[in-house]
Amino acid sequence: MRLARFNTSRLGAVDPASETLVDLSDLIADLPKSGWARAPGDPVIARLPQILDQAPALMETAPRIPLADVTLDAPVATPSKIIGAPVNYHAHIDEAEADAGIHHGGKIAKIDEIGCFLKATSALFGPAATMELPFTDRRVDHEGEVAVVIGRPGKRIRAADALAHVAGYALALDMTVRGTEDRSLRKSFDAAAGLGPWLTTPDEIGDPADIPFELTVNDTVRQSSNTGLLIRSVPQLIEMVSAFYTLLPGDVIMTGTPDGVSPVAAGDLVTVSSPVLGAMDVKIAG
Ligand code: MN
């Protein structure tokens, strides 16, 4: 199933072939819209098993809406954490070492040495958003990535058990200001964390270690890779980070970017796509 958040707080099941979605919002109508008492994590993702169970019956009668008529939002609304995996493709290490504009005189440390980093959850944005560049005089790069969304909570999850904790997969943009500051600052500006176009559940995906994806800027291919080339695989990333903190429903792990990162400018159209996960367009504004 391909689950989309649309028009801010509605839930839909996407049918890419007919370019429509079925409105499943009735399945989450009773969830509180706000309030301090809400538990951390994403309440809709936490309810996913129930939603997937009840959706088929509701889809017989629920309204079908053309995708063109809705505004798609990030398929997770309130993650407790957005986790990033640094330098997780060998080809990106090679290009980073060769380009002072990427490494800024710093040592390119291996993921096994530095682990993962966190991006501010306020940086999250969806396919319909326009990404405002935080600076006009600094290099801001696109990093197209595949993201994993956690479904079942867990701590100290072993790699062998990790995929049972996955709610699904989506495309991600780990937008990055190049410079000497800590990653948590450079990768957390408003709209630095793109996620979309929807959440694709694991049953729709053959092997999560074989997801092809591509990023174009103004229709020119800049990044093209496959999760099979990850240094730390999805199960290994889940094992690594859950050794430190509890993973909660809706937590997002951006698995790392392949080679081909490059600066974006106001007016650019960045598209991340995958035959498995759909396509997400992001407009860059200055
Ligand atoms: Mn990245």
Tab-separated table of N, CA and C and ligand atoms in Angstrom, residues 84-87 92 117 119 143-145 173-176 187 254-257, ligand 1:
chain	number	residue	atom	x	y	z
A	84	GLY	N	20.228	11.012	10.190
A	84	GLY	CA	20.961	11.010	8.928
A	84	GLY	C	22.175	10.099	9.004
A	85	ALA	N	22.466	9.435	7.893
A	85	ALA	CA	23.657	8.583	7.811
A	85	ALA	C	24.689	9.315	6.946
A	86	PRO	N	25.820	9.681	7.522
A	86	PRO	CA	26.831	10.395	6.740
A	86	PRO	C	27.663	9.437	5.900
A	87	VAL	N	28.143	9.917	4.791
A	87	VAL	CA	29.071	9.183	3.908
A	87	VAL	C	28.823	7.668	3.916
A	92	HIS	N	30.430	8.448	-2.879
A	92	HIS	CA	30.296	9.806	-2.323
A	92	HIS	C	31.531	10.167	-1.496
A	117	PHE	N	23.834	11.165	12.600
A	117	PHE	CA	23.578	12.494	13.154
A	117	PHE	C	22.075	12.722	13.169
A	119	LYS	N	18.862	15.497	12.417
A	119	LYS	CA	18.378	16.715	11.778
A	119	LYS	C	17.168	17.194	12.585
A	143	GLU	N	21.053	16.359	-1.551
A	143	GLU	CA	21.490	14.978	-1.308
A	143	GLU	C	20.247	14.104	-1.438
A	144	GLY	N	20.105	13.457	-2.567
A	144	GLY	CA	18.983	12.547	-2.780
A	144	GLY	C	19.248	11.234	-2.049
A	145	GLU	N	18.251	10.728	-1.340
A	145	GLU	CA	18.460	9.536	-0.523
A	145	GLU	C	17.179	8.699	-0.448
A	173	LEU	N	15.253	14.091	0.733
A	173	LEU	CA	16.251	15.096	0.371
A	173	LEU	C	16.914	15.558	1.659
A	174	ASP	N	18.202	15.255	1.786
A	174	ASP	CA	18.969	15.708	2.947
A	174	ASP	C	19.710	16.963	2.495
A	175	MET	N	19.002	18.097	2.490
A	175	MET	CA	19.601	19.340	1.992
A	175	MET	C	20.679	19.814	2.974
A	176	THR	N	21.753	20.333	2.420
A	176	THR	CA	22.959	20.551	3.217
A	176	THR	C	23.639	21.866	2.868
A	187	LYS	N	22.410	20.907	8.391
A	187	LYS	CA	21.408	20.070	7.727
A	187	LYS	C	20.037	20.186	8.384
A	254	MET	N	17.341	8.739	7.151
A	254	MET	CA	17.826	9.004	5.797
A	254	MET	C	19.126	8.228	5.641
A	255	THR	N	19.165	7.322	4.648
A	255	THR	CA	20.199	6.288	4.662
A	255	THR	C	21.533	6.722	4.058
A	256	GLY	N	21.590	7.939	3.506
A	256	GLY	CA	22.857	8.425	2.966
A	256	GLY	C	22.741	8.740	1.490
A	257	THR	N	23.655	9.605	1.037
A	257	THR	CA	23.573	10.024	-0.357
A	257	THR	C	24.697	9.410	-1.172
B	1	MN	MN	22.911	12.852	3.563
